[in-house]
Short mmCIF file of C-alpha atoms and ligand atoms in Angstrom, two decimals:
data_model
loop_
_atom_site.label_atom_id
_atom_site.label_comp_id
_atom_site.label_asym_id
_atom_site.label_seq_id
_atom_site.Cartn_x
_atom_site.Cartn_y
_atom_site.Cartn_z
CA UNK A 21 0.48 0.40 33.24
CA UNK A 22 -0.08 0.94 29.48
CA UNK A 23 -3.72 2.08 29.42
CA UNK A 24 -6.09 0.00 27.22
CA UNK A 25 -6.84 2.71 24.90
CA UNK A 26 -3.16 3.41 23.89
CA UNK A 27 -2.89 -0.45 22.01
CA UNK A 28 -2.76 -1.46 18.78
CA UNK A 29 -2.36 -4.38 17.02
CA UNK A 30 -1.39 -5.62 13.63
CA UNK A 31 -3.28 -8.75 12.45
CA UNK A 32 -2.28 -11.20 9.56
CA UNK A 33 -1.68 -15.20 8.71
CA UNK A 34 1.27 -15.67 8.71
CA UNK A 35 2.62 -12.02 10.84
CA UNK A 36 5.71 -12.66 11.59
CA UNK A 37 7.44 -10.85 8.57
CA UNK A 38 5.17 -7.80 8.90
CA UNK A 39 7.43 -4.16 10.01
CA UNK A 40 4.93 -2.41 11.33
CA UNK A 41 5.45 -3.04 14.37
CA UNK A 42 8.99 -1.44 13.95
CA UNK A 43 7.61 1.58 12.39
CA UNK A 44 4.68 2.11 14.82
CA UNK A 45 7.47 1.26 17.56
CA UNK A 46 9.76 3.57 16.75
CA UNK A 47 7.04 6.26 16.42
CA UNK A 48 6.32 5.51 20.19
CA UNK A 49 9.69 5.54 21.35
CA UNK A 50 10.35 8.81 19.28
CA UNK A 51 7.44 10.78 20.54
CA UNK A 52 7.89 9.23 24.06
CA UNK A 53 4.59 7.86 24.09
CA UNK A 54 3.28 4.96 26.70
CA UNK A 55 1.51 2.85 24.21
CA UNK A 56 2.01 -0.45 22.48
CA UNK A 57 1.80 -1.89 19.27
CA UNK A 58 1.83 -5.70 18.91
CA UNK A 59 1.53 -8.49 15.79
CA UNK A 60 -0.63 -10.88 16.32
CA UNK A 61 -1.19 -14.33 14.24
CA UNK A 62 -5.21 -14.24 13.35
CA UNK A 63 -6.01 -16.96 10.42
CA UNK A 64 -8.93 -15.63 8.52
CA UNK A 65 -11.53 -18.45 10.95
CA UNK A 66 -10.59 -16.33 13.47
CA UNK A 67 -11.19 -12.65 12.20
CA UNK A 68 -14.68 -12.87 12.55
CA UNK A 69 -14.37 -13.57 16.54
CA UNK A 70 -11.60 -11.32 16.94
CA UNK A 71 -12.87 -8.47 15.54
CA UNK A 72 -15.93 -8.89 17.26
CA UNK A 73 -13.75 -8.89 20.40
CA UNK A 74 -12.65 -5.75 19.42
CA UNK A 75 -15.86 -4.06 20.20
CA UNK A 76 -15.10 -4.41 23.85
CA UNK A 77 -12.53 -1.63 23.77
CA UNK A 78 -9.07 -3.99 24.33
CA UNK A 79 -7.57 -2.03 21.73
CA UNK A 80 -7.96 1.35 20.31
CA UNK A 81 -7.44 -0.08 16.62
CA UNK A 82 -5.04 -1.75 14.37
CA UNK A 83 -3.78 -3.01 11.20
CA UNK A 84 -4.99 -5.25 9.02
CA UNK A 85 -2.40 -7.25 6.29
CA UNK A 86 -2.81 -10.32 4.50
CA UNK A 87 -5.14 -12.56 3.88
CA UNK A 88 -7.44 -10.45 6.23
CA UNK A 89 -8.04 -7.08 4.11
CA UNK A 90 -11.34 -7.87 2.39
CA UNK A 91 -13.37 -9.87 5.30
CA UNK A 92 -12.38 -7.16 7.66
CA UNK A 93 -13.76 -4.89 5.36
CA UNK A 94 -17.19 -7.30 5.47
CA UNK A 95 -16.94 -7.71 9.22
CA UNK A 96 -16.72 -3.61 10.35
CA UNK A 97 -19.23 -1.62 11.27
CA UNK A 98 -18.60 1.43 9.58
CA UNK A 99 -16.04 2.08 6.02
CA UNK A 100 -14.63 5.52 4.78
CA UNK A 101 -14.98 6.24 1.43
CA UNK A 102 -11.29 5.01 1.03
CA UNK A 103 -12.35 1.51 2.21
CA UNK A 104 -15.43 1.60 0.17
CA UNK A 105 -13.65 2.41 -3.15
CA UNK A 106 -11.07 -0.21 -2.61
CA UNK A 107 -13.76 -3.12 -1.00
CA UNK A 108 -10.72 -3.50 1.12
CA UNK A 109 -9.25 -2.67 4.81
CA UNK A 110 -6.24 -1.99 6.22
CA UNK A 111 -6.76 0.35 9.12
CA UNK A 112 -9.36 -0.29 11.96
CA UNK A 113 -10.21 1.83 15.23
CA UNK A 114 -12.87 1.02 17.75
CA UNK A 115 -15.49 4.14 18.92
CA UNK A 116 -18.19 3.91 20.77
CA UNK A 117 -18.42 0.08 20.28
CA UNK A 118 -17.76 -0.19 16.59
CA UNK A 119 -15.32 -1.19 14.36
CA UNK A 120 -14.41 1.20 12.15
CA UNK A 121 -12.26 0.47 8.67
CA UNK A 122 -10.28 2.53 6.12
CA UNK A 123 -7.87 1.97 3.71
CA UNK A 124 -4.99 4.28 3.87
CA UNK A 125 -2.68 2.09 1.31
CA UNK A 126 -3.81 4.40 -1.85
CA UNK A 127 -2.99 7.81 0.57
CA UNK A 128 0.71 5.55 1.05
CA UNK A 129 0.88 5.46 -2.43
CA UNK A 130 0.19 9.10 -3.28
CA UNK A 131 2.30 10.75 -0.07
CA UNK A 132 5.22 8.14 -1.45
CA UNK A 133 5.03 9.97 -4.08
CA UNK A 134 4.51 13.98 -3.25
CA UNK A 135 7.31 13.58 -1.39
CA UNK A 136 9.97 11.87 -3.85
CA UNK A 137 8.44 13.22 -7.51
CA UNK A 138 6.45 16.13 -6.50
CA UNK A 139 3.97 17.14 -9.29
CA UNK A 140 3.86 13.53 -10.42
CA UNK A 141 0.40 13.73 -9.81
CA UNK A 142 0.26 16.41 -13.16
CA UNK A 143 1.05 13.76 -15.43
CA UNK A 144 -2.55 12.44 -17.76
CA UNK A 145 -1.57 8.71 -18.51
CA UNK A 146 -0.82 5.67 -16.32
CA UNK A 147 0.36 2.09 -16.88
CA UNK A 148 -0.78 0.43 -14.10
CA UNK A 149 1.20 -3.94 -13.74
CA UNK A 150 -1.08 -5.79 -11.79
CA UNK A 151 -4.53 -6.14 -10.50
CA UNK A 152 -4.57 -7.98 -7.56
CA UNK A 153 -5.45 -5.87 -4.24
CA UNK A 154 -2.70 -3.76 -3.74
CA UNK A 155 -3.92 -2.36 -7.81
CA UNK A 156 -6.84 -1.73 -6.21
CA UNK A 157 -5.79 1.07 -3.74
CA UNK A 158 -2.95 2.08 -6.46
CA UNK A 159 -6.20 2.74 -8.91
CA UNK A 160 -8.20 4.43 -6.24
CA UNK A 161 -5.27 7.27 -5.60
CA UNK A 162 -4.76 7.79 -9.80
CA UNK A 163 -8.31 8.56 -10.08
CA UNK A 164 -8.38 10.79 -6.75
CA UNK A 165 -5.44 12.74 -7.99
CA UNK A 166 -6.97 13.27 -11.66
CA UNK A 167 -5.18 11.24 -13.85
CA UNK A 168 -7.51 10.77 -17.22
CA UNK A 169 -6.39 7.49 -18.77
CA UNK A 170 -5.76 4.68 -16.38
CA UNK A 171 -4.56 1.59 -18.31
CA UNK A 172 -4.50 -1.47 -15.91
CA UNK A 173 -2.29 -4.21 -17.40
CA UNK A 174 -2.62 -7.99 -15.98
CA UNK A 175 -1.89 -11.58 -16.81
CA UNK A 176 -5.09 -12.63 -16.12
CA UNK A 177 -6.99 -10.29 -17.78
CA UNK A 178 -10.24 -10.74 -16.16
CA UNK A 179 -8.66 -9.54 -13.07
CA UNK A 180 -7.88 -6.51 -14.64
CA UNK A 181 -11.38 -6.41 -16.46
CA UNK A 182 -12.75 -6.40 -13.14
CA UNK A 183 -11.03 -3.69 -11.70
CA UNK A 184 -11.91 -1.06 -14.45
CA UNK A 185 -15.30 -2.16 -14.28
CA UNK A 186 -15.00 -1.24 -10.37
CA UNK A 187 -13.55 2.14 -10.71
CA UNK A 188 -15.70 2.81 -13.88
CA UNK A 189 -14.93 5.79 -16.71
CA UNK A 190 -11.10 6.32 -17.13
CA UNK A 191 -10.02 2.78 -16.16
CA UNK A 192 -9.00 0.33 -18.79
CA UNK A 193 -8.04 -3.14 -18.87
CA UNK A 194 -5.26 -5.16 -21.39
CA UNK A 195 -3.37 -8.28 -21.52
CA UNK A 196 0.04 -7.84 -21.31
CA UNK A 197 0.82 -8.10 -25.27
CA UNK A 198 -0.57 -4.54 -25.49
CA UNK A 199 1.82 -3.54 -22.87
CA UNK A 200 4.56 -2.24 -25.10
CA UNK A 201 1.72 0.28 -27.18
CA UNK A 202 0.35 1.28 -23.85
CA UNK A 203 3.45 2.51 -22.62
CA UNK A 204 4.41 5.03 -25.33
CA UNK A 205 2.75 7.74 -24.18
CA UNK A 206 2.02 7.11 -20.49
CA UNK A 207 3.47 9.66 -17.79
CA UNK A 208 3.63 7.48 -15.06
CA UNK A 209 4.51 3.40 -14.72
CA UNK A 210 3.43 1.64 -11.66
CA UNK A 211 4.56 -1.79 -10.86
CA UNK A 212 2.08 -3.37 -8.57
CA UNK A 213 2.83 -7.68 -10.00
CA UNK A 214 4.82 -9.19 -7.40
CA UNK A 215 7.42 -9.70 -10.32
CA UNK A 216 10.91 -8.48 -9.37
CA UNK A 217 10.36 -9.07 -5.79
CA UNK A 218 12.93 -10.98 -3.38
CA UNK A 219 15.24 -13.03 -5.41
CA UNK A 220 13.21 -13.37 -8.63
CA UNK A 221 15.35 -11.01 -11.35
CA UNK A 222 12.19 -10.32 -13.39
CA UNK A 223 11.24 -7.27 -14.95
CA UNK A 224 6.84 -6.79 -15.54
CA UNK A 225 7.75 -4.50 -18.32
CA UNK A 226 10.35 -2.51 -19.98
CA UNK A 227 11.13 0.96 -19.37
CA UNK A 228 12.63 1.43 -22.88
CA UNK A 229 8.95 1.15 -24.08
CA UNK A 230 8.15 4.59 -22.07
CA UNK A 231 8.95 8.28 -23.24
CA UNK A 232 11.97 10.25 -21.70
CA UNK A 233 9.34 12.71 -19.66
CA UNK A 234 8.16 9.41 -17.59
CA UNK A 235 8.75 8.12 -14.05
CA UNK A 236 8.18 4.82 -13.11
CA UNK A 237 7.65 3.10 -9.36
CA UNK A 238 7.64 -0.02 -8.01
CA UNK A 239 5.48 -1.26 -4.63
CA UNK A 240 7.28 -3.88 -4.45
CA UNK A 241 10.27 -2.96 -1.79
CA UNK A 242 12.05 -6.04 -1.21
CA UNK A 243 14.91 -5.54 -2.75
CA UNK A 244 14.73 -1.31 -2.36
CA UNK A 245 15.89 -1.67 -6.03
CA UNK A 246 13.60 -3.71 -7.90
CA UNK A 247 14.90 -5.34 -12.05
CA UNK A 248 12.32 -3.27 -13.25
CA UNK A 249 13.62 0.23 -11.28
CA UNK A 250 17.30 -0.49 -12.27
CA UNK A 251 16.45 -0.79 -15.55
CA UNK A 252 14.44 2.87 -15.42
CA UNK A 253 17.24 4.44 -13.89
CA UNK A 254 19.28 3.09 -16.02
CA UNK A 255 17.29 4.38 -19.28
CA UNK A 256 17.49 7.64 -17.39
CA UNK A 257 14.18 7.57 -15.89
CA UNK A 258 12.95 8.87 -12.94
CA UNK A 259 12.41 6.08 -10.29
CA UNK A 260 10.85 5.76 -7.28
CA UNK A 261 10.90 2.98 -4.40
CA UNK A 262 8.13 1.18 -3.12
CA UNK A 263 9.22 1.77 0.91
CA UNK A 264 8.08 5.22 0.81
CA UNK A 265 4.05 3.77 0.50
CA UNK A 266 4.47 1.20 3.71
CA UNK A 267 6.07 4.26 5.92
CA UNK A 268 3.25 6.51 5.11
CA UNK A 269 0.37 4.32 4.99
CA UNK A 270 1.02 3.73 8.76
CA UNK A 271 0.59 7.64 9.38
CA UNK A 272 -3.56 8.08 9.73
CA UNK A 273 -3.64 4.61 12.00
CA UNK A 274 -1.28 5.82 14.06
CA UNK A 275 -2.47 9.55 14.57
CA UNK A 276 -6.03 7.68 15.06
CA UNK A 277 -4.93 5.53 17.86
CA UNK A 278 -2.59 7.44 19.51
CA UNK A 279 -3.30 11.00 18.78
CA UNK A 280 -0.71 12.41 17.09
CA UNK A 281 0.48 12.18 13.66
CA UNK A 282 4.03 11.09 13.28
CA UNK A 283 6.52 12.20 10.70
CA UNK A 284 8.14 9.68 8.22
CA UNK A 285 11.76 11.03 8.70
CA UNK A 286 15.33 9.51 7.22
CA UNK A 287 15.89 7.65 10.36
CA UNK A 288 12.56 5.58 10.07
CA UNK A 289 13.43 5.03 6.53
CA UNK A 290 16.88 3.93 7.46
CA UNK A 291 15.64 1.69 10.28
CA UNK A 292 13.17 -0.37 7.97
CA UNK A 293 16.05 -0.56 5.29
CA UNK A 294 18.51 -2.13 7.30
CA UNK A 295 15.61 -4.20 8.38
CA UNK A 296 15.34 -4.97 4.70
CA UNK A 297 19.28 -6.41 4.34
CA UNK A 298 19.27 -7.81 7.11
CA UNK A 299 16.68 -10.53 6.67
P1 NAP B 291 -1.92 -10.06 -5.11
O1 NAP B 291 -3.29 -9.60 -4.77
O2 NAP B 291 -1.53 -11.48 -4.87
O3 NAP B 291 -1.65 -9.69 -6.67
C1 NAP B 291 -0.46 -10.10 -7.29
C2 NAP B 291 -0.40 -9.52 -8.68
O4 NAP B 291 0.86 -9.89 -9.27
C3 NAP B 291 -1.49 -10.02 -9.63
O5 NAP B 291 -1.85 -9.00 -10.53
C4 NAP B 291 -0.77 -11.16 -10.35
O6 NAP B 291 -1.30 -11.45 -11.63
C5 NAP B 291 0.61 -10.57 -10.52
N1 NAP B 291 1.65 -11.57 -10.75
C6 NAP B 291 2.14 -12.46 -9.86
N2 NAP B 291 3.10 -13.21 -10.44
C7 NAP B 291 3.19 -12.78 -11.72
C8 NAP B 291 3.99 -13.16 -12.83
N3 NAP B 291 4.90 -14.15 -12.72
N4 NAP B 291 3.86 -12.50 -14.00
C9 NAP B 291 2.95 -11.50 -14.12
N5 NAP B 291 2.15 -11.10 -13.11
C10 NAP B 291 2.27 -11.74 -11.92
O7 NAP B 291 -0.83 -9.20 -4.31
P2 NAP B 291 -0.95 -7.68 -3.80
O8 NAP B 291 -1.47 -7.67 -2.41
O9 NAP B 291 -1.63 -6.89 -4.84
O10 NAP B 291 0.61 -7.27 -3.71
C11 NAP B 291 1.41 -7.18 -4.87
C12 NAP B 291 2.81 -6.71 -4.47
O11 NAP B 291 2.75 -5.41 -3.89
C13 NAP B 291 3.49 -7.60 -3.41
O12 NAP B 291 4.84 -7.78 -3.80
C14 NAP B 291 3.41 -6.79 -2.14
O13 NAP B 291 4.48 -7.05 -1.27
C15 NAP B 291 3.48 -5.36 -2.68
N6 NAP B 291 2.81 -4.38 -1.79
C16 NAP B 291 3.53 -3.30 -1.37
C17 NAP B 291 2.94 -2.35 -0.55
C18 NAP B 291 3.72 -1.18 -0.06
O14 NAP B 291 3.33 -0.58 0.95
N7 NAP B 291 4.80 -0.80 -0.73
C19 NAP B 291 1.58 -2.49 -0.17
C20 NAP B 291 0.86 -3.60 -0.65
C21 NAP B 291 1.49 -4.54 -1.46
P3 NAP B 291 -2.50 -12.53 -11.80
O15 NAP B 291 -3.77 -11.80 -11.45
O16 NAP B 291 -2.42 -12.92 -13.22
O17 NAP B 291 -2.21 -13.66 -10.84
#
């Protein structure tokens, strides 16, 4: 029997599309451990009682997706300074009868990107597409690393206003008119809009407006190859995909609950792609 402490969960409205339980799955099978990882439908009028159910000790923790990330935040016991920063949560584990949170999107974001541009992190200027939440945690991991000028670029500029506010000296915010001027001199270009993602063919903003030295990545990963990453490869820019940041964001949740911290290898990668074409 699969001992109580060796659950987890992932928790969302609507679940059904979420892969982590493939990648926490194959994890399990890989390092032949006797745990479990399930989805499970919560609607946000039931994350209040369900998290308080986790208190009891049914599951060692879990992870949090949409529309859930900022009330679980509210509704833990205890943040990390990760899950402060971003006022969001996406990572919970239960100890000694409370609820803890983190956010380990932003650390997805940066390990995404030691591993396929190392010393991306040496660059001064970003161009940041989007402000919603997942801008938030994108934000969060520029300033961590250093980067001086953060330019956060959003069709609804208050969105964007907010966010610099939030994260303070360094952060800027623009409408997207300014885009093109904003680019010329950035180092890095991060897509975080949902533009470009499934079937829509848009690109958020073009990489001919960037110098040759920049590299550009998307978050979105449905398609692997987003418009807006075709279009930097095909200017000759360095590009990187937005799969990387799901695989390891799942890494500190599952070390957490299940003690050990798992590699993202080719074969998970390859797993979650053909996942990809074959929904
Ligand atoms: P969100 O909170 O709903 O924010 C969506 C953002 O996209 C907002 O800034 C929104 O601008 C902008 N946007 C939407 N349609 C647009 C359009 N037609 N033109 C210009 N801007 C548009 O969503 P999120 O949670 O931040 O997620 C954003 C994307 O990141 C999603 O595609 C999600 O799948 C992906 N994501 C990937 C990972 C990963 O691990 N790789 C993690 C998290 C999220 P307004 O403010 O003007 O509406």
């Amino acid at each position: 029997m699969v001992e109580a402490v060796n659950k987890a969960f992932v928790c969302g409205h609507p679940i059904a599309h979420s892969r982590s339980p493939k990648i926490h799955g194959y994890w399990l099978k890989t390092y032949g451990i006797d745990g479990s990882y399930v989805a499970i439908d919560v609607p946000p009028q039931a994350l209040r009682g369900f998290i308080e159910d986790l208190r009891s000790g049914a599951f060692a923790g879990g992870n949090v997706t949409l529309p859930n990330k900022e009330a679980a935040f509210l509704l833990a016991d205890r943040h990390d300074a990760a899950a402060d920063a971003i006022g969001a949560a996406n990572t919970l584990w239960v100890a000694d009868g409370l609820v803890h949170a983190s956010n380990t999107d932003s650390y997805g974001f940066a390990a995404n990107l030691d591993e396929n541009a190392p010393g991306w992190h040496r660059g001064r200027i970003a161009v940041v597409l989007g402000a919603g939440g997942a801008a938030r945690a994108v934000v969060h991991a520029l300033k961590e690393r250093g980067f001086a000028e953060i330019r956060i670029v959003n069709r609804t500029v208050v969105r964007a206003e907010e966010l610099a506010d939030r994260f303070g000296a360094r952060v800027s915010a623009h409408r997207f008119d300014a885009c093109r001027e904003l680019c010329a001199d950035a180092d890095l270009l991060v897509n975080t809009t949902s533009v470009g993602m499934s079937d829509d063919r848009g690109i958020p903003a073009d990489p001919a407006w960037l110098p040759d030295r920049a590299l550009v990545t998307d978050i979105v990963y449905v398609p692997l190859e987003t418009p807006l990453l075709a279009a930097a490869g095909g200017r000759g820019l360095k590009t990187v995909d937005g799969l990387g940041m799901l695989l390891h964001q799942a890494v500190p949740g599952f070390q957490r609950w299940f003690g050990r911290r798992p590699a993202v290898t080719k074969e998970l990668r390859d797993l979650i792609v053909r996942d990809i074409q074959q929904r």
